[in-house]
Short mmCIF file of C-alpha atoms in Angstrom, two decimals:
data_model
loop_
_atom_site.label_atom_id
_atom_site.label_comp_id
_atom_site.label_asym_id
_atom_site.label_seq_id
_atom_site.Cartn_x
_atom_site.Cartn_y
_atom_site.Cartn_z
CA UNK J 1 -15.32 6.11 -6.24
CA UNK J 2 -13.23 2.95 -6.92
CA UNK J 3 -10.29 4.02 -9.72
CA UNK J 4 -8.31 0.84 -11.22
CA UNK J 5 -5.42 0.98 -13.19
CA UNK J 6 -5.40 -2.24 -15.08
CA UNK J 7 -4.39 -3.61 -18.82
CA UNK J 8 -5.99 -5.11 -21.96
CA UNK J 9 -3.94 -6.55 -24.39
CA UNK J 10 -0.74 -5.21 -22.39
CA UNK J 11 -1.77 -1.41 -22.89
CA UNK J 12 -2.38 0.24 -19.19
CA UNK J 13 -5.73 2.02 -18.56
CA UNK J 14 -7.86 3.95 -15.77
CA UNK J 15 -11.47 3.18 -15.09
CA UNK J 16 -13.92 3.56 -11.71
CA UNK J 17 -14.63 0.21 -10.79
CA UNK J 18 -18.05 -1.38 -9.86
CA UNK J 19 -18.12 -4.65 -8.12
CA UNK J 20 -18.93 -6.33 -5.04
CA UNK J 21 -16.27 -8.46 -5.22
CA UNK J 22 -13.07 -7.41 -2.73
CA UNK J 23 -11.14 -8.30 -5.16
CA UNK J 24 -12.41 -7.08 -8.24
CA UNK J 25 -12.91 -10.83 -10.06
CA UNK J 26 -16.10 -10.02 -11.04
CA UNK J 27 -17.74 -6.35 -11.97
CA UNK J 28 -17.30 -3.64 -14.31
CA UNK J 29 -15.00 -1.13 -15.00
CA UNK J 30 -15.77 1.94 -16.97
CA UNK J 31 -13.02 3.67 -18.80
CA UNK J 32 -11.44 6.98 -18.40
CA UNK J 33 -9.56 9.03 -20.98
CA UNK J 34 -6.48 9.41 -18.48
CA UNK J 35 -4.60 9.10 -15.49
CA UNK J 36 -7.08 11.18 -12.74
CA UNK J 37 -4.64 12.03 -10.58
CA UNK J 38 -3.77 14.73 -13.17
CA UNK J 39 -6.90 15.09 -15.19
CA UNK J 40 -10.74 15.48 -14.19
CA UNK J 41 -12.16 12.24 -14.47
CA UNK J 42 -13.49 11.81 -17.57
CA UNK J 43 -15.72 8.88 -19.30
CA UNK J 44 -15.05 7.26 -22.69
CA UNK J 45 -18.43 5.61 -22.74
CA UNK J 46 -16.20 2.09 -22.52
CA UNK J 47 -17.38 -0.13 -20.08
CA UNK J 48 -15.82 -3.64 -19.73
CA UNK J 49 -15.64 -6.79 -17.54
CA UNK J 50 -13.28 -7.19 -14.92
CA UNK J 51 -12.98 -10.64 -15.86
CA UNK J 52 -11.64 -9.51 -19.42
CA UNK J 53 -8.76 -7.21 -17.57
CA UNK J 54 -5.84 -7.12 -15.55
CA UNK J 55 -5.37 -5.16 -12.58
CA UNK J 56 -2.12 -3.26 -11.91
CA UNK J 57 -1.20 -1.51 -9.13
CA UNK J 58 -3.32 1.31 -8.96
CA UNK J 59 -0.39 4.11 -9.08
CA UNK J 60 3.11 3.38 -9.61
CA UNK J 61 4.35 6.74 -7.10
CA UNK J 62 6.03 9.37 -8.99
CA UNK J 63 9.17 9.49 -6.82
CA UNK J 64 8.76 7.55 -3.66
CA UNK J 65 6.91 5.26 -1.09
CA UNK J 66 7.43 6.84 2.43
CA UNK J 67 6.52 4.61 5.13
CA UNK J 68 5.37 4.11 9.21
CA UNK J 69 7.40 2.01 11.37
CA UNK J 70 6.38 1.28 14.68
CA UNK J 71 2.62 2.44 14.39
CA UNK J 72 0.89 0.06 16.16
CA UNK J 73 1.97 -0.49 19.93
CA UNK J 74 1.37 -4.12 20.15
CA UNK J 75 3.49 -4.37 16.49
CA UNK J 76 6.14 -2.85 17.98
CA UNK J 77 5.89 -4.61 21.61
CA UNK J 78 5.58 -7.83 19.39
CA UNK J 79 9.45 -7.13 17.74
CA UNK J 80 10.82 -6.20 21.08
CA UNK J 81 10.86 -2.79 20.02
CA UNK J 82 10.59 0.88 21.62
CA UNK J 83 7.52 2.74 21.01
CA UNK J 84 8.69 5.64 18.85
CA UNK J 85 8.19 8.82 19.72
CA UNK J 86 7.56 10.69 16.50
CA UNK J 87 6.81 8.94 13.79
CA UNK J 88 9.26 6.57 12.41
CA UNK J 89 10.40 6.95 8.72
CA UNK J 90 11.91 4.60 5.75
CA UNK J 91 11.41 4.86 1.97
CA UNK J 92 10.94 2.18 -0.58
CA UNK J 93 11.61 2.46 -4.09
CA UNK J 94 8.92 3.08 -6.61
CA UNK J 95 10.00 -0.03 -8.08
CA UNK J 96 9.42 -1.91 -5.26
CA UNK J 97 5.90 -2.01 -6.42
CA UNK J 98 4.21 -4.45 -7.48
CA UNK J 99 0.11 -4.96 -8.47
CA UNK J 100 -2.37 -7.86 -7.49
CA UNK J 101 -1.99 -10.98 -8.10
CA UNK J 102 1.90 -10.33 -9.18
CA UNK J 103 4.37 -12.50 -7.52
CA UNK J 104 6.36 -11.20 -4.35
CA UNK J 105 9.65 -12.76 -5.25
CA UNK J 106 11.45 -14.38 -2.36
CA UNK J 107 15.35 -13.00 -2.90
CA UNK J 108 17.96 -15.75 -2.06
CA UNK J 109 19.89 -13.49 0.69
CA UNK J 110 16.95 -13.93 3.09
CA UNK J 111 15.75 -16.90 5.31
CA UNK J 112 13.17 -14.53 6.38
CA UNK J 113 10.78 -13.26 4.36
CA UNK J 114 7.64 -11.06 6.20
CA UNK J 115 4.60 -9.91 5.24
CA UNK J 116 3.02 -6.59 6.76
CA UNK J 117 -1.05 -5.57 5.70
CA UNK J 118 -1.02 -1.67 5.78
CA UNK J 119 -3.49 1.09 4.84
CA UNK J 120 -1.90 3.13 2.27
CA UNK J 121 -2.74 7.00 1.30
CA UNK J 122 -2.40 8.00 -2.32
CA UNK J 123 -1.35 11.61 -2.47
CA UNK J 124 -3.13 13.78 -4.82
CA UNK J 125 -1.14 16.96 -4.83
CA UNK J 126 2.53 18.70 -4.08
CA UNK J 127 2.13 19.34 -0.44
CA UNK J 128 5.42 20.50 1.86
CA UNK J 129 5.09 21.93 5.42
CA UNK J 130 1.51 20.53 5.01
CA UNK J 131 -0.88 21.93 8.73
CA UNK J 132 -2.84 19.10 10.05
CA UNK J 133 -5.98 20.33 9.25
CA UNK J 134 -5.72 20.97 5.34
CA UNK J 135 -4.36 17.03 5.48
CA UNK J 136 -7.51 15.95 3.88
CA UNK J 137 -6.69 18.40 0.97
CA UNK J 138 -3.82 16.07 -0.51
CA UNK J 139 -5.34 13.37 -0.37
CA UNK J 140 -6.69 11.50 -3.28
CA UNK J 141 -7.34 8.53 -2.25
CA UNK J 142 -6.31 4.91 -0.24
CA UNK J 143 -5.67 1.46 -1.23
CA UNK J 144 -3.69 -1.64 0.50
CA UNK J 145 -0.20 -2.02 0.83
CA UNK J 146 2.42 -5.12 2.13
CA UNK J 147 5.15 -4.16 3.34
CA UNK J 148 7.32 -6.96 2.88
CA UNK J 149 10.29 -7.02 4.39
CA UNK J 150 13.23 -9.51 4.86
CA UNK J 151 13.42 -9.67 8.57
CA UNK J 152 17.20 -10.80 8.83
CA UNK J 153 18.55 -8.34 6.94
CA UNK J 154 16.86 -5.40 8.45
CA UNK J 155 18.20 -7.13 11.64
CA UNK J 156 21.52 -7.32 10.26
CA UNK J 157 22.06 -3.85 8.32
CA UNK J 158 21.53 -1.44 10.71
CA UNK J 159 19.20 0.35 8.57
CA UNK J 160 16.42 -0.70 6.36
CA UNK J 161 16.81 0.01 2.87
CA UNK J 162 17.97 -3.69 1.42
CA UNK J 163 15.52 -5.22 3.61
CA UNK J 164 12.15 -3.27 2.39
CA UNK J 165 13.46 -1.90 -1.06
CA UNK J 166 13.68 -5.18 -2.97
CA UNK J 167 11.63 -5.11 -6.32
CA UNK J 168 8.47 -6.60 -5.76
CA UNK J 169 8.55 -5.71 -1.87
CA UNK J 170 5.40 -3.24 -1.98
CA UNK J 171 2.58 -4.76 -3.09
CA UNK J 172 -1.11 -2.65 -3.95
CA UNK J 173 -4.24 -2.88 -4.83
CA UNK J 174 -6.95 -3.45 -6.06
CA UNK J 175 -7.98 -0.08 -6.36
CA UNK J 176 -7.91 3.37 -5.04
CA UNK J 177 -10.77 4.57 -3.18
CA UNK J 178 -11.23 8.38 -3.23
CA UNK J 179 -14.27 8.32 -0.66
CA UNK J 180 -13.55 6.06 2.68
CA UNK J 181 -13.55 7.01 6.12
CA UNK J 182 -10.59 5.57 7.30
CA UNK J 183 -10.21 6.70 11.09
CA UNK J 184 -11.10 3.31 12.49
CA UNK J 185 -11.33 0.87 9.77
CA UNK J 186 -10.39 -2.86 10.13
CA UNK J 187 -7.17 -4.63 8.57
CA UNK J 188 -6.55 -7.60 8.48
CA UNK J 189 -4.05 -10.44 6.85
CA UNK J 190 -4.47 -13.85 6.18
CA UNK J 191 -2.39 -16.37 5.06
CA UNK J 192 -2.81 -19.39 2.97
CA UNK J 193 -6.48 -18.48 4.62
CA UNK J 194 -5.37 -18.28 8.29
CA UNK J 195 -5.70 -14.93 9.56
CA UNK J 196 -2.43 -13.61 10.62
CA UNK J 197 -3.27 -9.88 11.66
CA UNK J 198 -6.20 -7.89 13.09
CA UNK J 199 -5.89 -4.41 13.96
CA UNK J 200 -7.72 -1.31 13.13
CA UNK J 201 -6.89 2.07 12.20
CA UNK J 202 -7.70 3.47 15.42
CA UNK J 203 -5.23 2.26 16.96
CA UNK J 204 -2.56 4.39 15.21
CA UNK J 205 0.07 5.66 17.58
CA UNK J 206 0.25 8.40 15.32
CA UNK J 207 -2.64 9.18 12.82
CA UNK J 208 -2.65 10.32 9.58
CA UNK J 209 -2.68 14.02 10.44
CA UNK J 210 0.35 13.69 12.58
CA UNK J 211 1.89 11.62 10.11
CA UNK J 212 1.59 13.70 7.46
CA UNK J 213 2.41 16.32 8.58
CA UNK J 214 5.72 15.64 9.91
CA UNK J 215 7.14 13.40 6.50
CA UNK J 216 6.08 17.40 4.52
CA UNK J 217 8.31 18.96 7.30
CA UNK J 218 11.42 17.30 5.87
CA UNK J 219 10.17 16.66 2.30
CA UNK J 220 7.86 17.53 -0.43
CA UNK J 221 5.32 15.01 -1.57
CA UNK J 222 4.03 14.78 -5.36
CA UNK J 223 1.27 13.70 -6.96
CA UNK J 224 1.06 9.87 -6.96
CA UNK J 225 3.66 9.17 -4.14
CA UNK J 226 2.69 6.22 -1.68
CA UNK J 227 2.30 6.75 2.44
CA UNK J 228 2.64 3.37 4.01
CA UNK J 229 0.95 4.00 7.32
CA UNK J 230 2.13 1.03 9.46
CA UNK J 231 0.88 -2.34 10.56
CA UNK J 232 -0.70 -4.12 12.94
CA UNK J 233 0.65 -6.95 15.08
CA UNK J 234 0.71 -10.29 14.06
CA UNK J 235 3.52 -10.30 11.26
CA UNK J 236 5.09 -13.38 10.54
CA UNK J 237 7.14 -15.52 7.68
CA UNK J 238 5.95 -16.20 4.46
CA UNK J 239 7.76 -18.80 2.32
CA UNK J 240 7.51 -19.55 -1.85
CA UNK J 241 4.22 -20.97 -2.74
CA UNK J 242 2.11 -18.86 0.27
CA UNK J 243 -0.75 -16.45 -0.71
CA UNK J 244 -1.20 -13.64 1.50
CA UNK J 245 -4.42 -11.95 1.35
CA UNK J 246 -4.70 -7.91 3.21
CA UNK J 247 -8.27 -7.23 2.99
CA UNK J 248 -9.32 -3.57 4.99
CA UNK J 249 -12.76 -2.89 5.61
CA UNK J 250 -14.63 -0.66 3.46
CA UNK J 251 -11.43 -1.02 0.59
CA UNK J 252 -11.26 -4.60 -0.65
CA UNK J 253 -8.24 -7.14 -0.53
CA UNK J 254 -5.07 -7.30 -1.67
CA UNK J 255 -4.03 -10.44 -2.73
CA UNK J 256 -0.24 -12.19 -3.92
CA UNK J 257 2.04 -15.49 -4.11
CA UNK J 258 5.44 -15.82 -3.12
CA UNK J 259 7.62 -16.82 -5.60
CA UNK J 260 11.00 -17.88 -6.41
CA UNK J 261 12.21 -15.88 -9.43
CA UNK J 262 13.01 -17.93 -12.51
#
């Protein structure tokens, strides 16, 4: 099941989405009666055209985006970097977030700007001290995340809050998809239409198990919070007027301009 959040006439809505399109352009969407991360889904009976809506970001996380550094080897190899050896933890803001299509806004304190195609885990219930194998029963879903980050200034400020917590800085979308085998899925980034990054999920240093299980040993996660599960190598600079497209096999792609803000 694909679940959108998305907006007619500027009033947010859920629906399960039905398209071929990775994107969502073209399809349907049939309407629920509320958020399903809380309720059983539930029909209206409303179905409407994704060309008459506007995607959002499929969750805006209840308290917090908790993200995977380092979780490919040739990522980190690529930045000159040590191959953690537990998993390597940051947060970013729930109002880093941002939905397709919205602009990633470049900030003036950077000279460079990064983007960073992840598989993302939507969490579907309070979990803490969570065993590996009852992982897959907080789980609601997955969608696509960026991680942009402003390279310089995670270079520069000894840790990484500034440079990954910017508003705008965590793109997803399109959807959430509650059924997807994700173990060894593809994901990949393109920009302006040149493919940037290639990696697949397999290749986790940690997987999502392991990773799970060690951010509920230091902190509770709620329903709707974000896990950013690293990226592959290949990052790289993206300036205003770029599209960068994350597309992940099985999922659909993610896709948003840099801008300059007004």
């Amino acid at each position: 099941m694909r679940i959108a959040r998305f907006s007619v006439d500027d009033e947010p809505k859920y629906g399960v989405v039905e398209t071929d399109d990775p994107e969502g352009l073209v399809g349907t969407v049939a309407v629920l009666d509320s958020d399903p991360l809380y309720r059983p889904v539930q029909f209206t009976g409303e179905q409407l055209q994704l060309a008459d809506v506007r995607l959002l970001a499929p969750v805006i996380p209840r308290s917090k985006v908790v993200c995977v550094g380092r979780n490919y080897l040739a990522h980190a190899e690529e930045l000159g970097n040590e191959v953690p050896k537990e998993p390597l933890i940051f947060l970013k803001p729930n109002t880093s977030v941002i939905g397709p299509r919205d602009g990633i806004v470049y900030p003036e304190q950077t000279n460079d700007l990064h983007f960073e195609g992840e598989l993302a885990i939507v969490i579907g219930r309070i979990c803490r001290d969570l065993p590996k194998e009852r992982v897959q029963e907080v789980i609601f879903g997955y969608t696509i995340a960026n991680d942009v980050t402003a390279r310089d200034l995670q270079k520069t400020d000894g840790q990484w809050a500034r440079a990954k917590g910017y508003d705008t800085f965590c793109p997803l979308g399109p959807w959430i998809s509650t059924e997807l085998d994700v173990s060894d899925v593809q994901v990949t980034t393109t920009l302006n239409g040149e493919e940037k990054q290639n990696g697949r999920t397999s290749q986790f240093i940690f997987d999502i198990p392991e990773v799970l299980a060690y951010i509920t040993s230091f902190t509770t996660l709620l329903p709707g919070d974000v896990v950013l599960t690293g990226t592959p190598a290949g990052v790289g600079p993206m300036l205003p007027g770029d599209e960068v497209a994350i597309s992940i096999e099985g999922l659909g792609t993610l896709t948003n301009k840099v801008i300059v803000r007004d």
